[in-house]
Amino acid sequence: MRTGSEPTTARSALRARFWLSLWGLVWAIFGTAAFALTGRFGWALACGVLWLVATVDLTVILRHIRQGPHYQPGRNIPPYLPPKR
């Protein structure tokens, strides 16, 4: 059901974001280690920054998941009502 208020009442697929963030975190760790061991420190630094970004994203996602159904509603919770004007 489309209400026209999706930007303000949209729900995020937090479980999908969690797994994608975890996948990115694993590859960033692997890239940092691999590039550091081969002596390519510029690429290792870039992967290290990506590692930091993925860690922060994963932390935010886990926080939102733990906040409960208001932020991650299940299938049995109906969509938010559109704002009344």
PDB file of C-alpha atoms in Angstrom:
ATOM      1  CA  MET A   1       0.000   0.000   0.000  1.00  0.00           C
ATOM      2  CA  ARG A   2       1.493   3.303  -1.066  1.00  0.00           C
ATOM      3  CA  THR A   3       0.638   6.288   1.080  1.00  0.00           C
ATOM      4  CA  GLY A   4       2.817   8.950  -0.481  1.00  0.00           C
ATOM      5  CA  SER A   5       4.723   9.495   2.776  1.00  0.00           C
ATOM      6  CA  GLU A   6       7.427   6.852   2.287  1.00  0.00           C
ATOM      7  CA  PRO A   7      10.449   9.104   2.797  1.00  0.00           C
ATOM      8  CA  THR A   8       9.332   9.898   6.345  1.00  0.00           C
ATOM      9  CA  THR A   9       7.823   6.515   7.237  1.00  0.00           C
ATOM     10  CA  ALA A  10      10.071   4.174   5.253  1.00  0.00           C
ATOM     11  CA  ARG A  11      11.384   1.038   6.898  1.00  0.00           C
ATOM     12  CA  SER A  12      14.887  -0.243   6.338  1.00  0.00           C
ATOM     13  CA  ALA A  13      15.709  -3.871   5.673  1.00  0.00           C
ATOM     14  CA  LEU A  14      18.039  -4.032   8.663  1.00  0.00           C
ATOM     15  CA  ARG A  15      18.744  -7.755   8.450  1.00  0.00           C
ATOM     16  CA  ALA A  16      19.870  -7.416   4.833  1.00  0.00           C
ATOM     17  CA  ARG A  17      21.971  -4.370   5.744  1.00  0.00           C
ATOM     18  CA  PHE A  18      23.476  -6.344   8.634  1.00  0.00           C
ATOM     19  CA  TRP A  19      24.634  -9.205   6.403  1.00  0.00           C
ATOM     20  CA  LEU A  20      25.917  -6.889   3.682  1.00  0.00           C
ATOM     21  CA  SER A  21      27.796  -4.825   6.251  1.00  0.00           C
ATOM     22  CA  LEU A  22      29.270  -7.969   7.779  1.00  0.00           C
ATOM     23  CA  TRP A  23      30.342  -9.153   4.318  1.00  0.00           C
ATOM     24  CA  GLY A  24      32.022  -5.793   3.674  1.00  0.00           C
ATOM     25  CA  LEU A  25      33.701  -5.909   7.068  1.00  0.00           C
ATOM     26  CA  VAL A  26      35.203  -9.332   6.376  1.00  0.00           C
ATOM     27  CA  TRP A  27      36.557  -8.217   2.995  1.00  0.00           C
ATOM     28  CA  ALA A  28      37.920  -4.969   4.426  1.00  0.00           C
ATOM     29  CA  ILE A  29      39.800  -6.890   7.130  1.00  0.00           C
ATOM     30  CA  PHE A  30      41.117  -9.336   4.537  1.00  0.00           C
ATOM     31  CA  GLY A  31      42.141  -6.497   2.196  1.00  0.00           C
ATOM     32  CA  THR A  32      43.907  -4.592   4.956  1.00  0.00           C
ATOM     33  CA  ALA A  33      45.902  -7.650   5.989  1.00  0.00           C
ATOM     34  CA  ALA A  34      46.684  -8.763   2.435  1.00  0.00           C
ATOM     35  CA  PHE A  35      47.840  -5.343   1.245  1.00  0.00           C
ATOM     36  CA  ALA A  36      49.879  -4.750   4.408  1.00  0.00           C
ATOM     37  CA  LEU A  37      51.649  -8.082   3.993  1.00  0.00           C
ATOM     38  CA  THR A  38      52.470  -7.387   0.334  1.00  0.00           C
ATOM     39  CA  GLY A  39      53.839  -3.917   1.100  1.00  0.00           C
ATOM     40  CA  ARG A  40      51.111  -1.851  -0.558  1.00  0.00           C
ATOM     41  CA  PHE A  41      50.481   0.472   2.362  1.00  0.00           C
ATOM     42  CA  GLY A  42      48.328   2.975   0.451  1.00  0.00           C
ATOM     43  CA  TRP A  43      45.818   0.248  -0.401  1.00  0.00           C
ATOM     44  CA  ALA A  44      46.077  -1.126   3.120  1.00  0.00           C
ATOM     45  CA  LEU A  45      45.203   2.319   4.461  1.00  0.00           C
ATOM     46  CA  ALA A  46      42.222   2.555   2.089  1.00  0.00           C
ATOM     47  CA  CYS A  47      40.980  -0.846   3.237  1.00  0.00           C
ATOM     48  CA  GLY A  48      41.546   0.197   6.846  1.00  0.00           C
ATOM     49  CA  VAL A  49      39.328   3.256   6.345  1.00  0.00           C
ATOM     50  CA  LEU A  50      36.704   1.009   4.740  1.00  0.00           C
ATOM     51  CA  TRP A  51      37.048  -1.312   7.743  1.00  0.00           C
ATOM     52  CA  LEU A  52      36.307   1.615  10.056  1.00  0.00           C
ATOM     53  CA  VAL A  53      33.266   2.695   8.007  1.00  0.00           C
ATOM     54  CA  ALA A  54      31.890  -0.869   7.927  1.00  0.00           C
ATOM     55  CA  THR A  55      32.372  -1.203  11.693  1.00  0.00           C
ATOM     56  CA  VAL A  56      30.500   2.039  12.382  1.00  0.00           C
ATOM     57  CA  ASP A  57      27.717   1.010   9.992  1.00  0.00           C
ATOM     58  CA  LEU A  58      27.446  -2.411  11.650  1.00  0.00           C
ATOM     59  CA  THR A  59      27.263  -0.750  15.076  1.00  0.00           C
ATOM     60  CA  VAL A  60      24.438   1.549  13.951  1.00  0.00           C
ATOM     61  CA  ILE A  61      22.545  -1.347  12.369  1.00  0.00           C
ATOM     62  CA  LEU A  62      22.841  -3.491  15.501  1.00  0.00           C
ATOM     63  CA  ARG A  63      21.687  -0.564  17.645  1.00  0.00           C
ATOM     64  CA  HIS A  64      18.602  -0.111  15.468  1.00  0.00           C
ATOM     65  CA  ILE A  65      17.826  -3.830  15.530  1.00  0.00           C
ATOM     66  CA  ARG A  66      18.056  -3.887  19.336  1.00  0.00           C
ATOM     67  CA  GLN A  67      15.777  -0.860  19.700  1.00  0.00           C
ATOM     68  CA  GLY A  68      12.822  -3.054  18.980  1.00  0.00           C
ATOM     69  CA  PRO A  69       9.797  -3.181  16.757  1.00  0.00           C
ATOM     70  CA  HIS A  70       9.298   0.565  16.500  1.00  0.00           C
ATOM     71  CA  TYR A  71      12.472   0.791  14.443  1.00  0.00           C
ATOM     72  CA  GLN A  72      12.363  -2.713  12.921  1.00  0.00           C
ATOM     73  CA  PRO A  73       8.732  -3.763  12.722  1.00  0.00           C
ATOM     74  CA  GLY A  74       7.827  -7.319  11.931  1.00  0.00           C
ATOM     75  CA  ARG A  75       5.328  -8.589   9.402  1.00  0.00           C
ATOM     76  CA  ASN A  76       2.468  -8.380  11.899  1.00  0.00           C
ATOM     77  CA  ILE A  77       2.851  -4.604  12.462  1.00  0.00           C
ATOM     78  CA  PRO A  78       0.886  -2.526   9.920  1.00  0.00           C
ATOM     79  CA  PRO A  79       2.493   0.368   8.063  1.00  0.00           C
ATOM     80  CA  TYR A  80       2.586   3.758   9.723  1.00  0.00           C
ATOM     81  CA  LEU A  81      -0.350   5.991   8.932  1.00  0.00           C
ATOM     82  CA  PRO A  82       0.434   8.947   6.696  1.00  0.00           C
ATOM     83  CA  PRO A  83       0.776  12.300   8.451  1.00  0.00           C
ATOM     84  CA  LYS A  84      -2.518  14.171   8.829  1.00  0.00           C
ATOM     85  CA  ARG A  85      -2.606  17.609   7.307  1.00  0.00           C
TER      86      ARG A  85
END
